[in-house]
Coordinates of C-alpha atoms in Angstrom, one line a residue:
Chain A
M5 CA 0.0 0.0 0.1
T6 CA 2.9 2.3 0.2
A7 CA 3.9 2.7 -3.5
T8 CA 1.6 5.5 -4.0
I9 CA 2.8 8.8 -3.0
T10 CA 4.9 11.1 -5.2
P11 CA 7.6 13.6 -4.6
P12 CA 6.2 17.1 -4.8
T13 CA 6.4 18.4 -8.3
P14 CA 6.7 22.1 -9.2
R15 CA 3.3 23.6 -8.7
R16 CA 1.3 24.1 -11.8
A17 CA -0.7 27.2 -12.2
P18 CA -4.0 26.5 -10.4
R19 CA -6.1 27.9 -13.1
A20 CA -5.3 25.0 -15.4
E21 CA -6.7 22.5 -13.0
R22 CA -10.1 24.1 -12.4
P23 CA -13.0 21.9 -13.3
P24 CA -15.3 23.0 -16.2
R25 CA -17.4 25.9 -15.0
R26 CA -21.1 25.2 -14.5
P27 CA -22.7 28.0 -12.4
R28 CA -26.4 26.8 -12.4
P29 CA -27.3 24.2 -9.7
T30 CA -28.8 21.5 -11.8
P31 CA -30.8 18.6 -10.3
G32 CA -27.9 16.4 -11.1
R33 CA -25.5 18.5 -9.1
V34 CA -27.8 18.6 -6.1
V35 CA -28.0 14.8 -6.1
A36 CA -24.1 14.6 -6.4
W37 CA -23.7 17.1 -3.5
A38 CA -26.1 15.1 -1.4
A39 CA -24.2 11.8 -2.1
M40 CA -21.0 13.6 -1.1
A41 CA -22.6 14.8 2.1
L42 CA -23.7 11.2 2.9
I43 CA -20.2 10.0 2.3
V44 CA -18.8 12.7 4.6
L45 CA -21.3 11.7 7.3
L46 CA -20.4 8.0 7.0
T47 CA -16.8 8.9 7.2
L48 CA -17.0 11.2 10.4
F49 CA -19.8 9.4 12.3
P50 CA -17.6 6.8 13.9
F51 CA -15.3 9.5 15.3
Y52 CA -18.1 11.2 16.9
W53 CA -19.7 8.0 18.2
M54 CA -16.3 7.2 19.8
L55 CA -16.3 10.5 21.6
R56 CA -19.9 10.3 22.5
T57 CA -19.6 6.9 24.0
A58 CA -16.3 7.8 25.8
L59 CA -18.2 10.6 27.7
S60 CA -21.1 8.3 28.6
T61 CA -21.7 6.1 31.7
N62 CA -21.7 2.3 31.1
T63 CA -24.8 1.7 33.2
A64 CA -26.8 4.3 31.2
L65 CA -25.8 2.9 27.7
P66 CA -28.5 0.1 27.5
A67 CA -31.3 2.6 28.1
G68 CA -29.7 5.4 25.9
A69 CA -28.5 3.2 23.0
G70 CA -30.1 5.4 20.4
S71 CA -29.5 8.8 22.0
P72 CA -27.2 11.0 19.9
L73 CA -25.7 12.8 22.9
P74 CA -23.7 11.1 25.7
A75 CA -25.8 8.8 27.9
D76 CA -25.4 10.2 31.4
F77 CA -22.4 12.5 30.7
S78 CA -19.2 11.5 32.7
W79 CA -15.5 11.7 32.4
G80 CA -15.2 8.3 33.9
G81 CA -14.2 6.5 30.7
F82 CA -11.3 8.8 30.1
L83 CA -10.2 8.6 33.7
R84 CA -10.1 4.8 33.5
A85 CA -8.4 4.7 30.3
L86 CA -5.7 7.0 31.6
G87 CA -5.5 5.0 34.8
L88 CA -6.6 7.9 37.0
Q89 CA -9.5 6.2 38.6
S90 CA -9.5 4.2 41.9
T91 CA -10.2 0.5 41.5
E92 CA -13.5 0.8 43.5
D93 CA -14.8 3.7 41.3
A94 CA -13.7 1.7 38.2
L95 CA -15.5 -1.4 39.2
A96 CA -18.6 0.6 40.2
E97 CA -18.8 2.2 36.7
G98 CA -18.4 -1.1 34.9
G99 CA -14.7 -1.0 34.3
A100 CA -12.3 -3.9 34.6
G101 CA -10.6 -2.6 37.7
G102 CA -7.2 -3.7 36.4
S103 CA -4.9 -0.8 35.9
L104 CA -3.8 0.1 32.4
D105 CA -0.4 1.6 32.2
F106 CA -1.5 4.0 29.5
W107 CA 1.4 6.6 29.7
R108 CA 4.0 3.9 29.4
Y109 CA 2.3 2.4 26.2
L110 CA 2.0 6.0 24.9
A111 CA 5.7 6.6 25.5
N112 CA 6.5 3.2 23.8
S113 CA 4.6 4.1 20.7
V114 CA 6.2 7.6 20.5
F115 CA 9.6 6.0 21.0
V116 CA 9.2 3.3 18.3
S117 CA 7.6 5.6 15.8
T118 CA 10.1 8.3 16.3
L119 CA 13.1 5.8 16.1
V120 CA 11.7 4.3 12.9
T121 CA 10.9 7.5 11.2
G122 CA 14.2 9.2 12.1
C123 CA 16.4 6.3 11.1
Q124 CA 14.4 5.4 8.0
L125 CA 14.6 8.9 6.6
L126 CA 18.3 9.2 7.2
F127 CA 19.4 5.8 5.9
S128 CA 16.9 5.9 3.0
A129 CA 18.1 9.4 2.0
M130 CA 21.7 8.2 2.1
A131 CA 20.9 5.2 -0.1
A132 CA 18.9 7.3 -2.5
Y133 CA 21.8 9.7 -2.8
A134 CA 24.0 6.9 -3.7
F135 CA 21.6 5.5 -6.3
S136 CA 21.0 8.8 -7.9
R137 CA 24.3 10.8 -7.6
L138 CA 27.3 8.5 -7.0
R139 CA 28.6 6.4 -9.8
W140 CA 29.7 2.9 -8.8
R141 CA 29.9 -0.5 -10.5
G142 CA 26.7 -2.5 -10.2
R143 CA 24.7 0.4 -9.1
D144 CA 21.7 -0.1 -11.3
T145 CA 21.7 -4.0 -10.7
V146 CA 21.6 -3.2 -6.9
F147 CA 18.8 -0.7 -7.3
A148 CA 16.8 -3.1 -9.3
L149 CA 17.1 -5.6 -6.4
V150 CA 16.0 -3.0 -3.9
L151 CA 13.1 -2.1 -6.1
G152 CA 12.1 -5.8 -6.3
G153 CA 11.7 -5.7 -2.6
L154 CA 8.6 -3.5 -3.3
M155 CA 7.0 -6.6 -4.7
V156 CA 7.5 -8.8 -1.8
P157 CA 4.4 -8.8 0.5
T158 CA 5.0 -8.3 4.3
V159 CA 3.6 -11.7 5.1
F160 CA 6.6 -13.2 3.6
T161 CA 9.0 -11.4 5.7
L162 CA 7.3 -11.5 9.1
L163 CA 8.3 -15.0 10.3
P164 CA 11.9 -14.8 9.1
N165 CA 12.2 -11.3 10.7
F166 CA 10.9 -12.9 13.9
V167 CA 13.4 -15.7 13.9
L168 CA 16.1 -13.0 13.3
V169 CA 15.0 -10.7 16.1
K170 CA 14.7 -13.7 18.4
D171 CA 18.2 -14.8 17.6
L172 CA 19.4 -11.3 18.2
G173 CA 17.9 -11.5 21.7
L174 CA 15.7 -8.6 20.9
V175 CA 12.3 -10.1 21.5
D176 CA 10.1 -8.1 23.9
T177 CA 12.3 -5.0 23.4
L178 CA 11.3 -1.6 21.8
L179 CA 14.4 -1.9 19.4
G180 CA 13.1 -5.4 18.3
I181 CA 9.8 -3.7 17.3
A182 CA 11.6 -1.0 15.3
L183 CA 14.3 -3.0 13.8
P184 CA 12.6 -4.4 10.6
T185 CA 11.6 -0.9 9.3
M186 CA 14.3 1.1 10.9
F187 CA 16.9 1.0 8.3
M188 CA 15.1 1.5 5.1
T189 CA 12.1 0.5 3.0
P190 CA 12.4 0.0 -0.8
F191 CA 9.7 2.6 -1.2
A192 CA 11.4 5.3 0.9
V193 CA 14.6 4.9 -1.2
F194 CA 12.7 5.0 -4.4
F195 CA 10.6 8.0 -3.4
L196 CA 13.6 10.0 -2.4
R197 CA 15.7 9.0 -5.4
Q198 CA 13.1 10.3 -7.7
F199 CA 13.5 13.7 -5.9
F200 CA 17.3 13.7 -5.9
L201 CA 17.3 13.0 -9.6
T202 CA 15.6 16.4 -10.1
V203 CA 18.2 18.4 -8.2
P204 CA 20.3 20.1 -10.8
R205 CA 23.8 18.6 -11.0
E206 CA 25.4 22.2 -11.3
V207 CA 24.4 23.0 -7.7
E208 CA 26.3 20.0 -6.5
E209 CA 29.3 20.5 -8.9
A210 CA 29.8 24.0 -7.7
A211 CA 30.0 22.8 -4.1
L212 CA 32.4 20.0 -5.0
L213 CA 34.6 22.6 -6.8
D214 CA 34.7 24.7 -3.7
G215 CA 36.5 21.7 -2.0
A216 CA 33.5 20.2 -0.1
G217 CA 33.5 16.4 0.1
K218 CA 30.6 14.1 -1.0
V219 CA 29.5 13.6 2.7
R220 CA 29.5 17.4 3.3
V221 CA 27.5 18.0 0.1
F222 CA 25.0 15.4 1.2
F223 CA 24.4 16.9 4.6
R224 CA 24.8 20.5 4.0
L225 CA 23.3 20.8 0.5
I226 CA 21.2 17.9 -0.6
L227 CA 19.4 17.1 2.7
P228 CA 18.2 20.7 3.3
M229 CA 17.0 20.9 -0.3
A230 CA 15.0 17.8 0.3
G231 CA 13.1 19.2 3.1
S232 CA 9.7 19.0 1.6
P233 CA 9.8 15.4 0.4
L234 CA 11.4 14.3 3.6
A235 CA 8.6 15.9 5.6
T236 CA 5.9 14.2 3.5
L237 CA 7.7 10.8 3.7
G238 CA 8.2 11.4 7.5
I239 CA 4.5 12.0 8.2
L240 CA 3.5 8.9 6.4
T241 CA 6.2 6.7 7.9
Y242 CA 5.2 8.0 11.4
V243 CA 1.5 7.2 10.9
T244 CA 2.4 3.7 9.5
A245 CA 4.7 3.0 12.4
W246 CA 2.2 4.3 14.9
N247 CA -0.7 2.3 13.5
D248 CA 1.2 -1.0 13.1
Y249 CA -0.2 -3.9 15.1
F250 CA 0.8 -7.4 13.7
W251 CA 4.5 -7.1 14.2
P252 CA 4.4 -5.5 17.7
L253 CA 1.9 -8.2 18.7
M254 CA 4.4 -10.9 17.6
V255 CA 7.4 -9.3 19.3
S256 CA 6.1 -7.8 22.4
Y257 CA 5.0 -9.9 25.5
S258 CA 5.0 -7.5 28.5
D259 CA 4.2 -4.0 29.5
S260 CA 7.8 -2.8 28.9
S261 CA 7.5 -3.1 25.1
R262 CA 3.8 -2.8 24.7
V263 CA 2.7 -0.2 22.2
L264 CA -0.7 1.5 22.1
T265 CA -2.3 -0.7 19.3
V266 CA -1.5 -3.8 21.1
A267 CA -2.5 -2.4 24.5
L268 CA -5.9 -1.4 23.1
S269 CA -6.5 -5.0 22.0
V270 CA -5.5 -6.2 25.5
F271 CA -7.8 -3.7 27.0
R272 CA -10.6 -4.9 24.7
S273 CA -10.2 -8.5 25.8
Q274 CA -10.3 -7.7 29.5
T275 CA -14.0 -8.0 29.8
P276 CA -15.3 -7.3 33.3
Q277 CA -18.2 -9.5 34.7
T278 CA -20.7 -6.8 33.9
G279 CA -19.9 -6.9 30.2
T280 CA -17.6 -4.9 28.0
D281 CA -16.6 -1.4 29.4
W282 CA -17.5 0.4 26.3
A283 CA -17.1 3.8 27.8
G284 CA -13.6 3.2 28.9
L285 CA -12.7 1.3 25.7
M286 CA -14.0 4.1 23.4
A287 CA -12.1 6.6 25.6
A288 CA -8.8 4.6 25.2
T289 CA -9.5 4.2 21.5
F290 CA -10.0 7.9 21.2
I291 CA -6.9 8.8 23.0
A292 CA -4.9 6.3 20.9
A293 CA -6.3 7.8 17.7
L294 CA -5.8 11.4 18.9
P295 CA -2.1 12.0 18.1
M296 CA -2.5 11.0 14.4
I297 CA -5.6 13.1 14.0
A298 CA -3.9 16.0 15.5
L299 CA -0.8 15.5 13.4
F300 CA -3.0 15.1 10.3
A301 CA -5.0 18.3 11.0
L302 CA -1.8 20.3 11.2
L303 CA -0.3 18.8 8.0
A304 CA -3.3 17.7 6.1
R305 CA -2.6 19.8 3.0
R306 CA 0.9 18.3 2.5
V307 CA -0.3 14.7 2.9
V308 CA -3.4 15.1 0.7
N309 CA -1.5 16.7 -2.1
S310 CA 1.3 14.1 -2.1
I311 CA -1.0 11.2 -2.8
G312 CA -0.6 10.8 -6.4
F313 CA 0.4 8.4 -9.2
S314 CA 3.3 9.8 -11.3
G315 CA 5.9 8.0 -9.1
I316 CA 4.8 4.5 -9.5
K317 CA 6.1 3.6 -12.9
Chain B
M22 CA 11.4 -34.5 4.1
G23 CA 11.6 -30.9 3.1
L24 CA 8.2 -31.1 1.3
D25 CA 6.4 -32.6 4.4
N26 CA 5.0 -29.2 5.3
Y27 CA 3.5 -28.7 1.8
R28 CA 2.0 -32.1 1.7
R29 CA 0.4 -31.5 5.0
L30 CA -1.0 -28.3 3.6
A31 CA -2.8 -30.0 0.8
N32 CA -4.7 -32.2 3.2
D33 CA -5.4 -29.6 5.9
P34 CA -9.1 -28.7 6.0
V35 CA -8.5 -25.6 8.2
F36 CA -6.1 -24.2 5.6
W37 CA -8.5 -24.6 2.8
N38 CA -11.3 -23.0 4.9
S39 CA -8.9 -20.2 5.7
L40 CA -8.1 -19.7 1.9
W41 CA -11.8 -19.7 1.2
V42 CA -12.7 -17.3 3.9
T43 CA -9.9 -15.0 2.8
V44 CA -11.0 -15.0 -0.8
E45 CA -14.5 -14.3 0.3
Y46 CA -13.1 -11.3 2.3
V47 CA -11.1 -10.1 -0.6
V48 CA -14.0 -10.3 -3.0
V49 CA -16.4 -8.2 -0.8
N50 CA -13.7 -5.8 0.4
I51 CA -12.2 -5.1 -3.1
G52 CA -15.6 -5.1 -4.8
V53 CA -17.3 -2.6 -2.6
Q54 CA -14.2 -0.4 -2.0
T55 CA -13.3 0.0 -5.7
V56 CA -16.8 1.1 -6.5
A57 CA -17.2 3.4 -3.5
A58 CA -13.7 4.9 -4.1
L59 CA -14.5 5.5 -7.8
L60 CA -17.8 7.2 -6.8
I61 CA -16.0 9.5 -4.4
A62 CA -13.2 10.2 -6.8
V63 CA -15.5 11.1 -9.6
L64 CA -17.8 13.2 -7.4
M65 CA -14.9 15.2 -6.1
H66 CA -13.4 15.5 -9.7
R67 CA -16.7 17.0 -11.1
L68 CA -17.7 19.0 -8.0
T69 CA -14.8 20.6 -6.1
R70 CA -11.1 20.9 -5.5
S71 CA -11.5 21.4 -1.7
T72 CA -8.5 20.2 0.2
V73 CA -10.6 20.1 3.4
L74 CA -13.0 17.7 1.8
R75 CA -10.1 15.5 0.6
G76 CA -8.7 15.7 4.1
I77 CA -12.0 14.5 5.7
V78 CA -12.2 11.6 3.2
L79 CA -8.7 10.5 4.1
A80 CA -9.2 10.7 7.9
P81 CA -10.2 7.1 8.6
Y82 CA -6.9 6.0 6.9
L83 CA -4.9 7.7 9.6
V84 CA -6.4 5.8 12.6
A85 CA -5.1 2.2 13.2
N86 CA -6.9 -0.8 12.0
V87 CA -7.3 -1.8 15.6
V88 CA -9.0 1.5 16.3
A89 CA -11.4 1.1 13.4
G90 CA -12.2 -2.5 14.4
I91 CA -13.0 -1.7 17.9
V92 CA -15.2 1.3 17.0
W93 CA -17.2 -0.6 14.5
L94 CA -17.5 -3.5 17.0
W95 CA -19.2 -1.1 19.3
I96 CA -21.4 0.5 16.6
L97 CA -22.5 -2.8 15.3
D98 CA -22.9 -4.4 18.8
T99 CA -26.1 -6.8 18.8
Q100 CA -27.5 -5.4 21.9
L101 CA -26.2 -1.9 22.5
G102 CA -24.9 -0.7 19.1
I103 CA -26.4 2.2 17.4
G104 CA -26.3 0.1 14.0
N105 CA -29.0 -2.2 15.2
E106 CA -31.0 0.7 16.7
V107 CA -31.2 2.1 13.2
L108 CA -32.2 -1.3 11.9
K109 CA -35.0 -1.4 14.6
W110 CA -36.1 2.0 13.6
L111 CA -36.3 0.9 10.0
G112 CA -38.4 -2.1 11.2
I113 CA -35.6 -4.7 10.6
E114 CA -34.7 -7.6 12.9
P115 CA -31.4 -6.9 14.8
V116 CA -28.3 -8.6 13.2
A117 CA -25.4 -10.1 15.0
F118 CA -22.8 -8.6 12.7
F119 CA -19.7 -10.0 14.2
G120 CA -21.3 -13.0 15.8
D121 CA -23.2 -14.6 12.8
E122 CA -21.3 -17.1 10.6
D123 CA -22.6 -15.5 7.4
W124 CA -22.4 -11.9 8.5
A125 CA -19.1 -11.8 10.1
I126 CA -16.8 -11.8 6.9
P127 CA -18.8 -9.2 5.1
T128 CA -19.0 -7.1 8.1
I129 CA -15.2 -7.1 8.6
A130 CA -14.7 -6.4 4.8
L131 CA -17.0 -3.4 5.1
V132 CA -15.2 -2.0 8.2
N133 CA -12.0 -2.1 6.1
V134 CA -13.7 -0.5 3.2
W135 CA -14.6 2.3 5.7
R136 CA -11.0 2.8 6.6
H137 CA -9.5 2.5 3.1
M138 CA -12.0 3.9 0.7
G139 CA -10.9 7.6 1.1
Y140 CA -7.3 6.7 0.5
T141 CA -8.1 4.7 -2.5
A142 CA -10.4 7.5 -3.8
L143 CA -7.5 10.0 -3.5
L144 CA -5.3 7.7 -5.6
L145 CA -8.0 7.5 -8.3
F146 CA -8.6 11.3 -8.0
A147 CA -4.9 11.8 -8.7
G148 CA -5.5 9.6 -11.8
L149 CA -8.4 11.7 -12.9
Q150 CA -6.2 14.7 -13.0
T151 CA -4.2 13.2 -15.9
I152 CA -7.3 13.3 -18.1
P153 CA -7.3 16.6 -20.1
N154 CA -10.3 18.8 -19.4
T155 CA -10.6 19.6 -23.0
L156 CA -12.1 16.1 -23.5
Y157 CA -14.9 17.0 -21.1
E158 CA -15.4 20.4 -22.7
A159 CA -15.7 18.9 -26.1
A160 CA -18.1 16.2 -24.9
Q161 CA -20.3 18.9 -23.3
V162 CA -20.4 20.9 -26.6
D163 CA -21.6 17.7 -28.3
G164 CA -24.4 17.5 -25.7
A165 CA -23.2 14.6 -23.6
G166 CA -24.4 14.2 -20.1
E167 CA -22.4 13.3 -17.0
W168 CA -23.2 9.6 -17.2
R169 CA -22.3 9.4 -20.8
M170 CA -19.0 11.3 -20.0
F171 CA -18.2 8.9 -17.2
R172 CA -18.7 5.8 -19.4
S173 CA -17.0 7.1 -22.5
I174 CA -14.2 9.3 -21.1
T175 CA -13.5 8.7 -17.4
L176 CA -13.7 4.9 -17.3
P177 CA -11.7 4.0 -20.3
L178 CA -9.0 6.6 -19.7
L179 CA -8.8 5.7 -16.0
R180 CA -8.6 2.1 -16.7
P181 CA -4.8 1.7 -16.2
I182 CA -4.9 3.5 -13.0
I183 CA -7.8 1.6 -11.7
G184 CA -5.8 -1.6 -12.6
L185 CA -2.8 -0.5 -10.6
V186 CA -4.8 0.6 -7.7
M187 CA -6.6 -2.7 -7.6
I188 CA -3.3 -4.6 -7.8
I189 CA -2.0 -2.7 -4.7
T190 CA -5.3 -3.0 -2.8
V191 CA -5.7 -6.7 -3.5
I192 CA -2.3 -7.5 -2.3
G193 CA -3.0 -5.6 0.9
S194 CA -6.5 -7.1 1.3
F195 CA -5.2 -10.7 1.1
Q196 CA -3.0 -9.9 4.1
V197 CA -5.9 -8.9 6.4
F198 CA -5.1 -9.5 10.1
D199 CA -5.5 -6.6 12.5
T200 CA -9.3 -6.0 12.1
V201 CA -10.1 -9.7 12.4
S202 CA -7.7 -10.2 15.3
V203 CA -9.3 -7.4 17.3
T204 CA -13.0 -8.1 16.5
T205 CA -13.8 -11.8 16.0
D206 CA -10.4 -13.4 16.4
G207 CA -11.4 -16.1 13.9
K208 CA -14.8 -17.0 15.5
P209 CA -17.5 -18.0 15.2
G210 CA -16.1 -21.5 14.6
N211 CA -13.5 -20.9 11.9
A212 CA -15.8 -18.5 10.0
T213 CA -13.3 -15.6 10.0
N214 CA -10.2 -17.6 10.3
V215 CA -8.3 -15.7 7.6
L216 CA -4.9 -17.0 6.3
Q217 CA -2.8 -14.6 8.3
L218 CA -4.7 -15.3 11.5
Y219 CA -4.2 -19.0 10.9
I220 CA -0.5 -18.4 10.2
Y221 CA -0.2 -16.4 13.4
D222 CA -2.0 -19.0 15.4
L223 CA 0.2 -21.8 14.0
A224 CA 3.5 -19.9 14.6
F225 CA 2.8 -18.3 18.1
G226 CA -0.1 -20.4 19.4
R227 CA 1.2 -23.8 18.6
F228 CA 4.9 -23.0 17.7
Q229 CA 4.8 -24.7 14.4
F230 CA 7.0 -22.3 12.6
G231 CA 7.9 -24.6 9.7
Y232 CA 4.2 -25.2 8.8
A233 CA 3.4 -21.5 9.3
S234 CA 6.2 -20.6 6.9
A235 CA 4.9 -23.1 4.4
I236 CA 1.6 -21.3 4.3
S237 CA 3.2 -17.9 4.1
V238 CA 5.0 -19.1 0.9
A239 CA 1.7 -20.4 -0.3
L240 CA 0.1 -17.1 0.3
M241 CA 3.0 -15.3 -1.5
L242 CA 2.7 -17.5 -4.5
L243 CA -0.9 -16.9 -4.7
L244 CA -0.4 -13.2 -4.5
A245 CA 2.1 -13.3 -7.3
A246 CA -0.3 -15.3 -9.5
V247 CA -3.3 -12.9 -8.7
T248 CA -1.1 -9.9 -9.5
V249 CA 0.1 -11.3 -12.9
V250 CA -3.5 -12.1 -13.9
Q251 CA -4.8 -8.8 -12.8
Y252 CA -2.1 -6.9 -14.6
R253 CA -3.0 -8.8 -17.8
L254 CA -6.7 -8.5 -17.4
T255 CA -6.8 -4.7 -16.8
R256 CA -3.8 -4.0 -19.3
A257 CA -2.6 -1.9 -16.4
G258 CA 0.8 -1.1 -18.2
R259 CA -0.8 0.5 -21.3
T260 CA -2.7 3.7 -21.5
D261 CA -5.3 4.9 -24.1
L262 CA -4.4 8.5 -23.6
D263 CA -1.8 8.7 -26.4

């Protein structure tokens, strides 16, 4: 699913992209807008329902199942999810009573996602530079091999990766969770190489003539120029790392290396005797989704505009 | 001896059930998702260039599969979910979306449609930008309506893009795991025991790494075959724009 963002291309005049003008609201357009409104409603409703349930009280949920507003408003769900409620209160409100070390999982998620994003950007940029600007024997063959990696589905690498991480003694560590995606992904290399190819050679040659080495040119000249594609790739890598579930589930067994996605599924399976603690579960789910929603709200334009197709072939 | 795992695979009813369940999931998931995404993309293309709207449509893609799974598990809960309240209001009997053998796979497939359709729509939308506007203008001068333009301009010219998008989404779809793991965990019976779940259970529940790896290899070969067939069928490598 990753081979689908493109490096930013020079902005074309916005005029040229305008749809054909049709000022009159024809019945067809009214129907089209209504369909669009329905799609937006379907897209956003689960987010609202998550928040609405998180602010409800469990005991009031059966009676108020159809109420659009929180049933018997309470912060209890959020308090339970954050581990701020006493065990008695939690049990009384239909929680599991077991404490959830939320802040630790949050810190773990932040650590893993930051490590993966930082390292992947650096190493992929270095590889992309070597593939686009340095001349060495066998370069194109090696690049073809790296690109071939794009075709290998993740399912094929999960078990071998697990055996490797186990042999390295990194099972149940945060480093073990980050390791498979930390160094590079074929897509990141490909994506950045496409951008480096567009940087004029003259810029680089001028710096080399002034006596700068290749390493210095890379860090001082090429990397700063690639700020925009690096940011786009960084956001997408961060979101992917944050949302990953299968691999962390395989590698992590205890609280010390548990990330938010895995913690959520554990929280979901701790059913108290009174039935699922929906208010607490929705609160935890909402908090787990919040950082990505916030990140997106800040940077939506960049992400939305980067999804395109010209880079795929 | 090296082939024992593959021989076992051929005679393993659970494996064949998993394969069948996975295929059922992929058909529902990709079928609905492609149509929905195409609809969204075309609507956006003909109506507006709003970045905000594109952002909203993309929003579900930013939450984890686990989050999407849990939220829909609640919305579609048999007793307390708003989904069944709506059905009741429409005069329809409540449905055990995740608990019923026949409903579980389509339900999970549709949950993942919710998460992915906006992203897929934006990919198609980007493809739509490559179709020159002059074609639509000329068609309008000739008196063509929206539906005619969609059938005669948009669909044929978007074909290679739709083909590539479907190849990518089908590969992802076959590897479904997160949503199933967090909602039904393979139940009821083996009704939602998709291939990845079976692989995970074999490797980490029963520590049969060799056999689990054999199924991984089978899944990869299947993916390679499906990709080649799709590429041929949709002629994804060739465009009619030239």
